Amino acid sequence: MKEDTIYTAEDGTEPFRFNDAVASVFPDMLQRSIPGYPASIEAIGSLAARYVRANTNCYDLGCSLGAASLAMRQGIRQPGCSIVAVDTAPAMIERCRRVVAEEQRHAASATIDVIEGDIRDTEISNASMVVLNYTLQFLRPDDRDAMIQRIFDGMNDGGLLVLSEKVVDENPEMEALLVDLHHEHKRRNDYSALEISRKRAALEDVLVPETVAAHRSRLERAGFAHTAVWLRYFNFVSIIAIR
Ligand code: GEK
């Protein structure tokens, strides 16, 4: 796995982009930066085994290198399922296609279609499982209600949405503590204080976090019957919602 040293060189004045440099170090970046990321991928596999129904579609929206799609494919126990993996970044899609093709050789039941495109334009239909693993946070806040509503509308009754996000706490004191704990976690994972502050500056206005309450009320407004936070590690949460 290639090491993420991007912010040893870049000074953080340019907004963060999912370009070739990022895609080439992405597994290392996610593992060292998102507390709970491996747990989110593991749970997506287990949830696929429980919720994916025969002859339905599954969506991995903002798939990056396809980790959630591969976990779904491994978990699915039903025949006739298609996984649609979508990302807008060409550098991610190119690598994702290679990873999926490599794994296809040991292929399990479901097919994976890797599509370069914007998730705001992706048609969602006959879905028994949809994954937004740390992706909604990159959409403009104004676009988020419509995105969640389209997901709900394209899902079958009993279908499952996994929504993982970086969040912000309502309480400024708790927020400061959680941010500090996250930065300490990154330092333990060998990012320097300078790299951490540069990356933070680059993500300003690119990754816009909301509160857990805002996410849950959006899901409820869209029509989801049940929502729960199943994972929280500092300011990183994963929510499941059942239609
Ligand atoms: C994982 N889910 O490994 N349309 C499509 N893709 C988008 C859009 C958009 N409008 N906006 C951002 N992206 C993955 C990790 S990373 C999370 C997801 C992170 C894509 C973007 O190109 C990037 O690949 C992904 O969303 C977010 O489980 O880097 O913190």
mmCIF file of C-alpha atoms and ligand atoms in Angstrom:
data_model
loop_
_atom_site.group_PDB
_atom_site.id
_atom_site.type_symbol
_atom_site.label_atom_id
_atom_site.label_comp_id
_atom_site.label_asym_id
_atom_site.label_seq_id
_atom_site.Cartn_x
_atom_site.Cartn_y
_atom_site.Cartn_z
ATOM 1 C CA MET A 1 0.000 0.000 0.000
ATOM 2 C CA LYS A 2 1.494 3.360 -1.082
ATOM 3 C CA GLU A 3 1.905 5.813 1.811
ATOM 4 C CA ASP A 4 -0.042 9.079 1.887
ATOM 5 C CA THR A 5 2.524 11.904 2.017
ATOM 6 C CA ILE A 6 0.438 14.418 0.026
ATOM 7 C CA TYR A 7 0.430 17.176 2.663
ATOM 8 C CA THR A 8 4.154 16.918 3.328
ATOM 9 C CA ALA A 9 4.470 18.691 -0.054
ATOM 10 C CA GLU A 10 1.141 20.507 -0.587
ATOM 11 C CA ASP A 11 0.451 23.451 1.728
ATOM 12 C CA GLY A 12 -3.348 23.082 1.918
ATOM 13 C CA THR A 13 -4.221 26.343 0.131
ATOM 14 C CA GLU A 14 -5.690 24.429 -2.842
ATOM 15 C CA PRO A 15 -9.087 22.837 -2.103
ATOM 16 C CA PHE A 16 -8.945 19.043 -1.667
ATOM 17 C CA ARG A 17 -9.637 17.123 -4.915
ATOM 18 C CA PHE A 18 -10.044 13.425 -5.683
ATOM 19 C CA ASN A 19 -7.255 13.496 -8.275
ATOM 20 C CA ASP A 20 -4.656 10.951 -9.355
ATOM 21 C CA ALA A 21 -2.289 11.708 -6.452
ATOM 22 C CA VAL A 22 -5.110 11.075 -3.943
ATOM 23 C CA ALA A 23 -6.397 7.944 -5.722
ATOM 24 C CA SER A 24 -2.906 6.419 -5.739
ATOM 25 C CA VAL A 25 -2.594 6.581 -1.913
ATOM 26 C CA PHE A 26 -6.300 6.282 -1.073
ATOM 27 C CA PRO A 27 -6.420 2.990 0.921
ATOM 28 C CA ASP A 28 -3.622 4.265 3.188
ATOM 29 C CA MET A 29 -5.293 7.697 3.504
ATOM 30 C CA LEU A 30 -8.660 6.239 4.555
ATOM 31 C CA GLN A 31 -7.174 3.765 7.013
ATOM 32 C CA ARG A 32 -5.081 6.424 8.750
ATOM 33 C CA SER A 33 -7.665 9.242 8.612
ATOM 34 C CA ILE A 34 -11.161 7.822 9.182
ATOM 35 C CA PRO A 35 -11.560 6.182 12.585
ATOM 36 C CA GLY A 36 -13.905 3.218 12.177
ATOM 37 C CA TYR A 37 -13.503 2.927 8.388
ATOM 38 C CA PRO A 38 -12.586 -0.819 8.435
ATOM 39 C CA ALA A 39 -15.585 -1.491 10.725
ATOM 40 C CA SER A 40 -17.897 0.281 8.254
ATOM 41 C CA ILE A 41 -16.719 -1.954 5.405
ATOM 42 C CA GLU A 42 -17.047 -5.119 7.495
ATOM 43 C CA ALA A 43 -20.606 -4.218 8.516
ATOM 44 C CA ILE A 44 -21.603 -3.481 4.905
ATOM 45 C CA GLY A 45 -20.779 -7.126 4.092
ATOM 46 C CA SER A 46 -22.848 -8.441 7.019
ATOM 47 C CA LEU A 47 -25.757 -6.129 6.216
ATOM 48 C CA ALA A 48 -25.710 -7.214 2.555
ATOM 49 C CA ALA A 49 -26.135 -10.829 3.697
ATOM 50 C CA ARG A 50 -29.234 -9.833 5.677
ATOM 51 C CA TYR A 51 -30.917 -7.205 3.514
ATOM 52 C CA VAL A 52 -30.123 -7.819 -0.154
ATOM 53 C CA ARG A 53 -33.033 -9.571 -1.863
ATOM 54 C CA ALA A 54 -32.944 -11.768 -4.984
ATOM 55 C CA ASN A 55 -33.098 -9.980 -8.369
ATOM 56 C CA THR A 56 -32.601 -6.475 -6.962
ATOM 57 C CA ASN A 57 -30.042 -3.693 -7.387
ATOM 58 C CA CYS A 58 -27.478 -2.467 -4.855
ATOM 59 C CA TYR A 59 -25.760 0.906 -5.107
ATOM 60 C CA ASP A 60 -22.354 2.076 -3.871
ATOM 61 C CA LEU A 61 -22.585 5.866 -4.294
ATOM 62 C CA GLY A 62 -19.187 7.579 -4.221
ATOM 63 C CA CYS A 63 -17.494 4.195 -4.533
ATOM 64 C CA SER A 64 -13.846 5.418 -4.747
ATOM 65 C CA LEU A 65 -11.857 2.185 -5.186
ATOM 66 C CA GLY A 66 -14.895 -0.048 -4.633
ATOM 67 C CA ALA A 67 -14.267 -1.338 -1.096
ATOM 68 C CA ALA A 68 -17.975 -1.247 -0.184
ATOM 69 C CA SER A 69 -18.999 -2.883 -3.489
ATOM 70 C CA LEU A 70 -16.590 -5.766 -2.893
ATOM 71 C CA ALA A 71 -17.872 -6.167 0.670
ATOM 72 C CA MET A 72 -21.472 -6.232 -0.602
ATOM 73 C CA ARG A 73 -20.601 -8.783 -3.271
ATOM 74 C CA GLN A 74 -18.966 -11.039 -0.698
ATOM 75 C CA GLY A 75 -21.941 -10.707 1.640
ATOM 76 C CA ILE A 76 -24.815 -11.202 -0.820
ATOM 77 C CA ARG A 77 -26.524 -14.592 -0.422
ATOM 78 C CA GLN A 78 -29.251 -14.172 -3.063
ATOM 79 C CA PRO A 79 -29.194 -14.798 -6.833
ATOM 80 C CA GLY A 80 -29.640 -12.291 -9.650
ATOM 81 C CA CYS A 81 -28.267 -9.150 -7.944
ATOM 82 C CA SER A 82 -26.470 -6.231 -9.626
ATOM 83 C CA ILE A 83 -24.201 -3.799 -7.800
ATOM 84 C CA VAL A 84 -23.869 -0.335 -9.339
ATOM 85 C CA ALA A 85 -20.728 1.519 -8.194
ATOM 86 C CA VAL A 86 -20.637 5.225 -9.085
ATOM 87 C CA ASP A 87 -17.970 7.887 -8.643
ATOM 88 C CA THR A 88 -17.366 11.199 -10.317
ATOM 89 C CA ALA A 89 -13.550 11.101 -10.092
ATOM 90 C CA PRO A 90 -11.931 9.535 -13.203
ATOM 91 C CA ALA A 91 -8.789 8.630 -11.194
ATOM 92 C CA MET A 92 -10.912 6.622 -8.738
ATOM 93 C CA ILE A 93 -13.015 4.961 -11.441
ATOM 94 C CA GLU A 94 -10.010 3.833 -13.451
ATOM 95 C CA ARG A 95 -8.490 2.136 -10.398
ATOM 96 C CA CYS A 96 -11.846 0.804 -9.212
ATOM 97 C CA ARG A 97 -12.385 -0.945 -12.570
ATOM 98 C CA ARG A 98 -9.004 -2.652 -12.200
ATOM 99 C CA VAL A 99 -9.696 -3.761 -8.608
ATOM 100 C CA VAL A 100 -13.135 -5.114 -9.529
ATOM 101 C CA ALA A 101 -11.808 -6.942 -12.614
ATOM 102 C CA GLU A 102 -9.050 -8.514 -10.513
ATOM 103 C CA GLU A 103 -11.593 -9.716 -7.921
ATOM 104 C CA GLN A 104 -14.055 -10.792 -10.622
ATOM 105 C CA ARG A 105 -11.794 -13.766 -11.242
ATOM 106 C CA HIS A 106 -12.794 -15.164 -7.866
ATOM 107 C CA ALA A 107 -16.276 -13.891 -8.601
ATOM 108 C CA ALA A 108 -19.212 -14.542 -6.421
ATOM 109 C CA SER A 109 -22.850 -14.190 -7.387
ATOM 110 C CA ALA A 110 -23.502 -10.500 -7.997
ATOM 111 C CA THR A 111 -22.147 -8.419 -10.886
ATOM 112 C CA ILE A 112 -20.513 -5.018 -10.291
ATOM 113 C CA ASP A 113 -20.956 -2.212 -12.869
ATOM 114 C CA VAL A 114 -18.482 0.617 -12.309
ATOM 115 C CA ILE A 115 -19.818 3.912 -13.648
ATOM 116 C CA GLU A 116 -18.115 7.285 -13.918
ATOM 117 C CA GLY A 117 -20.806 9.808 -13.070
ATOM 118 C CA ASP A 118 -22.380 12.139 -10.568
ATOM 119 C CA ILE A 119 -24.509 10.401 -7.943
ATOM 120 C CA ARG A 120 -26.965 13.289 -8.196
ATOM 121 C CA ASP A 121 -27.806 12.039 -11.722
ATOM 122 C CA THR A 122 -27.678 8.288 -11.033
ATOM 123 C CA GLU A 123 -30.974 6.540 -11.579
ATOM 124 C CA ILE A 124 -31.866 4.425 -8.553
ATOM 125 C CA SER A 125 -34.451 1.680 -8.943
ATOM 126 C CA ASN A 126 -35.435 -1.687 -7.481
ATOM 127 C CA ALA A 127 -32.817 -1.211 -4.728
ATOM 128 C CA SER A 128 -32.630 -3.438 -1.684
ATOM 129 C CA MET A 129 -29.388 -1.847 -0.416
ATOM 130 C CA VAL A 130 -27.762 1.562 -0.944
ATOM 131 C CA VAL A 131 -24.408 2.637 0.506
ATOM 132 C CA LEU A 132 -23.241 6.234 0.953
ATOM 133 C CA ASN A 133 -19.994 5.518 2.801
ATOM 134 C CA TYR A 134 -18.515 8.974 3.588
ATOM 135 C CA THR A 135 -19.837 10.533 0.367
ATOM 136 C CA LEU A 136 -22.887 12.700 1.194
ATOM 137 C CA GLN A 137 -20.549 15.025 3.122
ATOM 138 C CA PHE A 138 -19.007 16.094 -0.213
ATOM 139 C CA LEU A 139 -22.335 17.156 -1.774
ATOM 140 C CA ARG A 140 -23.428 20.781 -1.376
ATOM 141 C CA PRO A 141 -25.790 20.886 1.626
ATOM 142 C CA ASP A 142 -28.551 22.202 -0.702
ATOM 143 C CA ASP A 143 -28.369 19.003 -2.764
ATOM 144 C CA ARG A 144 -28.591 16.562 0.140
ATOM 145 C CA ASP A 145 -32.372 16.477 0.710
ATOM 146 C CA ALA A 146 -33.028 15.677 -2.953
ATOM 147 C CA MET A 147 -30.305 12.993 -2.968
ATOM 148 C CA ILE A 148 -31.723 11.174 0.056
ATOM 149 C CA GLN A 149 -35.264 11.491 -1.323
ATOM 150 C CA ARG A 150 -34.235 9.955 -4.662
ATOM 151 C CA ILE A 151 -32.549 7.082 -2.839
ATOM 152 C CA PHE A 152 -35.691 6.470 -0.779
ATOM 153 C CA ASP A 153 -37.906 6.624 -3.881
ATOM 154 C CA GLY A 154 -35.703 4.069 -5.702
ATOM 155 C CA MET A 155 -35.676 1.584 -2.829
ATOM 156 C CA ASN A 156 -37.972 -1.353 -2.201
ATOM 157 C CA ASP A 157 -39.874 -1.649 1.080
ATOM 158 C CA GLY A 158 -37.622 -3.232 3.689
ATOM 159 C CA GLY A 159 -34.503 -1.974 1.842
ATOM 160 C CA LEU A 160 -31.486 -0.660 3.720
ATOM 161 C CA LEU A 161 -29.425 2.520 3.397
ATOM 162 C CA VAL A 162 -25.994 2.776 5.046
ATOM 163 C CA LEU A 163 -25.009 6.429 5.530
ATOM 164 C CA SER A 164 -21.534 7.040 6.986
ATOM 165 C CA GLU A 165 -20.424 10.622 7.599
ATOM 166 C CA LYS A 166 -18.078 12.906 9.417
ATOM 167 C CA VAL A 167 -20.334 14.902 11.740
ATOM 168 C CA VAL A 168 -20.179 18.020 13.876
ATOM 169 C CA ASP A 169 -21.359 18.119 17.497
ATOM 170 C CA GLU A 170 -24.012 20.654 18.598
ATOM 171 C CA ASN A 171 -22.016 21.373 21.739
ATOM 172 C CA PRO A 172 -18.933 23.490 20.846
ATOM 173 C CA GLU A 173 -16.954 22.171 23.817
ATOM 174 C CA MET A 174 -17.607 18.552 22.855
ATOM 175 C CA GLU A 175 -16.897 19.381 19.207
ATOM 176 C CA ALA A 176 -13.482 20.819 20.130
ATOM 177 C CA LEU A 177 -12.679 17.712 22.192
ATOM 178 C CA LEU A 178 -13.753 15.300 19.423
ATOM 179 C CA VAL A 179 -11.725 17.185 16.791
ATOM 180 C CA ASP A 180 -8.732 17.099 19.089
ATOM 181 C CA LEU A 181 -9.106 13.352 19.692
ATOM 182 C CA HIS A 182 -9.331 12.798 15.943
ATOM 183 C CA HIS A 183 -6.147 14.794 15.351
ATOM 184 C CA GLU A 184 -4.383 12.829 18.076
ATOM 185 C CA HIS A 185 -5.544 9.631 16.353
ATOM 186 C CA LYS A 186 -4.006 10.886 13.087
ATOM 187 C CA ARG A 187 -0.761 11.751 14.860
ATOM 188 C CA ARG A 188 -0.636 8.199 16.248
ATOM 189 C CA ASN A 189 -1.069 7.059 12.642
ATOM 190 C CA ASP A 190 2.079 8.981 11.694
ATOM 191 C CA TYR A 191 0.676 12.168 10.217
ATOM 192 C CA SER A 192 2.607 15.235 11.407
ATOM 193 C CA ALA A 193 0.839 18.222 12.995
ATOM 194 C CA LEU A 194 1.661 20.205 9.833
ATOM 195 C CA GLU A 195 0.125 17.580 7.514
ATOM 196 C CA ILE A 196 -3.004 17.486 9.696
ATOM 197 C CA SER A 197 -3.489 21.259 9.662
ATOM 198 C CA ARG A 198 -2.821 21.523 5.900
ATOM 199 C CA LYS A 199 -5.350 18.778 5.116
ATOM 200 C CA ARG A 200 -7.875 20.426 7.409
ATOM 201 C CA ALA A 201 -7.465 23.715 5.500
ATOM 202 C CA ALA A 202 -7.815 21.937 2.132
ATOM 203 C CA LEU A 203 -11.083 20.262 3.243
ATOM 204 C CA GLU A 204 -12.665 23.525 4.438
ATOM 205 C CA ASP A 205 -15.843 24.118 2.351
ATOM 206 C CA VAL A 206 -15.205 20.830 0.455
ATOM 207 C CA LEU A 207 -16.328 18.459 3.224
ATOM 208 C CA VAL A 208 -19.263 20.106 5.033
ATOM 209 C CA PRO A 209 -20.313 18.069 8.091
ATOM 210 C CA GLU A 210 -23.759 18.200 9.700
ATOM 211 C CA THR A 211 -25.047 16.987 13.066
ATOM 212 C CA VAL A 212 -26.330 13.453 13.633
ATOM 213 C CA ALA A 213 -29.744 14.991 14.359
ATOM 214 C CA ALA A 214 -29.783 16.767 10.970
ATOM 215 C CA HIS A 215 -28.985 13.487 9.185
ATOM 216 C CA ARG A 216 -31.619 11.508 11.060
ATOM 217 C CA SER A 217 -34.329 14.092 10.523
ATOM 218 C CA ARG A 218 -33.533 14.241 6.774
ATOM 219 C CA LEU A 219 -33.859 10.440 6.606
ATOM 220 C CA GLU A 220 -37.147 10.554 8.486
ATOM 221 C CA ARG A 221 -38.490 13.384 6.283
ATOM 222 C CA ALA A 222 -37.670 11.300 3.207
ATOM 223 C CA GLY A 223 -39.838 8.518 4.628
ATOM 224 C CA PHE A 224 -37.444 5.991 6.208
ATOM 225 C CA ALA A 225 -39.356 4.038 8.852
ATOM 226 C CA HIS A 226 -36.374 3.256 11.117
ATOM 227 C CA THR A 227 -32.976 4.893 11.616
ATOM 228 C CA ALA A 228 -30.160 4.118 14.052
ATOM 229 C CA VAL A 229 -26.545 5.072 14.620
ATOM 230 C CA TRP A 230 -24.731 1.731 14.675
ATOM 231 C CA LEU A 231 -21.154 3.111 14.786
ATOM 232 C CA ARG A 232 -19.575 6.193 16.268
ATOM 233 C CA TYR A 233 -15.859 6.842 16.683
ATOM 234 C CA PHE A 234 -15.112 10.461 17.614
ATOM 235 C CA ASN A 235 -16.797 12.585 14.927
ATOM 236 C CA PHE A 236 -17.306 9.745 12.463
ATOM 237 C CA VAL A 237 -20.645 7.967 12.450
ATOM 238 C CA SER A 238 -22.458 5.362 10.452
ATOM 239 C CA ILE A 239 -26.244 5.349 10.356
ATOM 240 C CA ILE A 240 -28.546 2.624 9.020
ATOM 241 C CA ALA A 241 -31.982 3.481 7.723
ATOM 242 C CA ILE A 242 -34.679 0.993 6.718
ATOM 243 C CA ARG A 243 -37.440 1.875 4.275
HETATM 244 C C1 GEK B 1 -15.358 3.754 0.474
HETATM 245 N N1 GEK B 1 -17.248 5.076 -0.308
HETATM 246 O O1 GEK B 1 -14.178 3.365 0.340
HETATM 247 N N2 GEK B 1 -20.866 11.997 -7.417
HETATM 248 C C2 GEK B 1 -20.113 10.863 -7.381
HETATM 249 N N3 GEK B 1 -19.062 10.693 -6.540
HETATM 250 C C3 GEK B 1 -18.755 11.716 -5.726
HETATM 251 C C4 GEK B 1 -19.473 12.928 -5.710
HETATM 252 C C5 GEK B 1 -20.571 13.047 -6.613
HETATM 253 N N4 GEK B 1 -21.329 14.142 -6.656
HETATM 254 N N5 GEK B 1 -18.918 13.756 -4.785
HETATM 255 C C6 GEK B 1 -17.884 13.072 -4.240
HETATM 256 N N6 GEK B 1 -17.778 11.855 -4.807
HETATM 257 C C7 GEK B 1 -15.787 4.973 -0.305
HETATM 258 C C8 GEK B 1 -15.118 6.219 0.219
HETATM 259 S S1 GEK B 1 -14.597 8.879 -0.401
HETATM 260 C C9 GEK B 1 -14.578 9.412 1.255
HETATM 261 C C10 GEK B 1 -15.710 7.492 -0.316
HETATM 262 C C11 GEK B 1 -13.438 10.305 1.642
HETATM 263 C C12 GEK B 1 -16.810 10.799 -4.500
HETATM 264 C C13 GEK B 1 -15.356 11.229 -4.522
HETATM 265 O O2 GEK B 1 -14.832 11.264 -5.831
HETATM 266 C C14 GEK B 1 -14.702 10.169 -3.621
HETATM 267 O O3 GEK B 1 -14.199 9.083 -4.373
HETATM 268 C C15 GEK B 1 -15.845 9.708 -2.707
HETATM 269 O O4 GEK B 1 -17.025 10.367 -3.176
HETATM 270 C C16 GEK B 1 -15.650 10.034 -1.237
HETATM 271 O O5 GEK B 1 -16.179 3.172 1.209
HETATM 272 O O6 GEK B 1 -12.523 10.481 0.846
HETATM 273 O O7 GEK B 1 -13.504 10.805 2.821
#
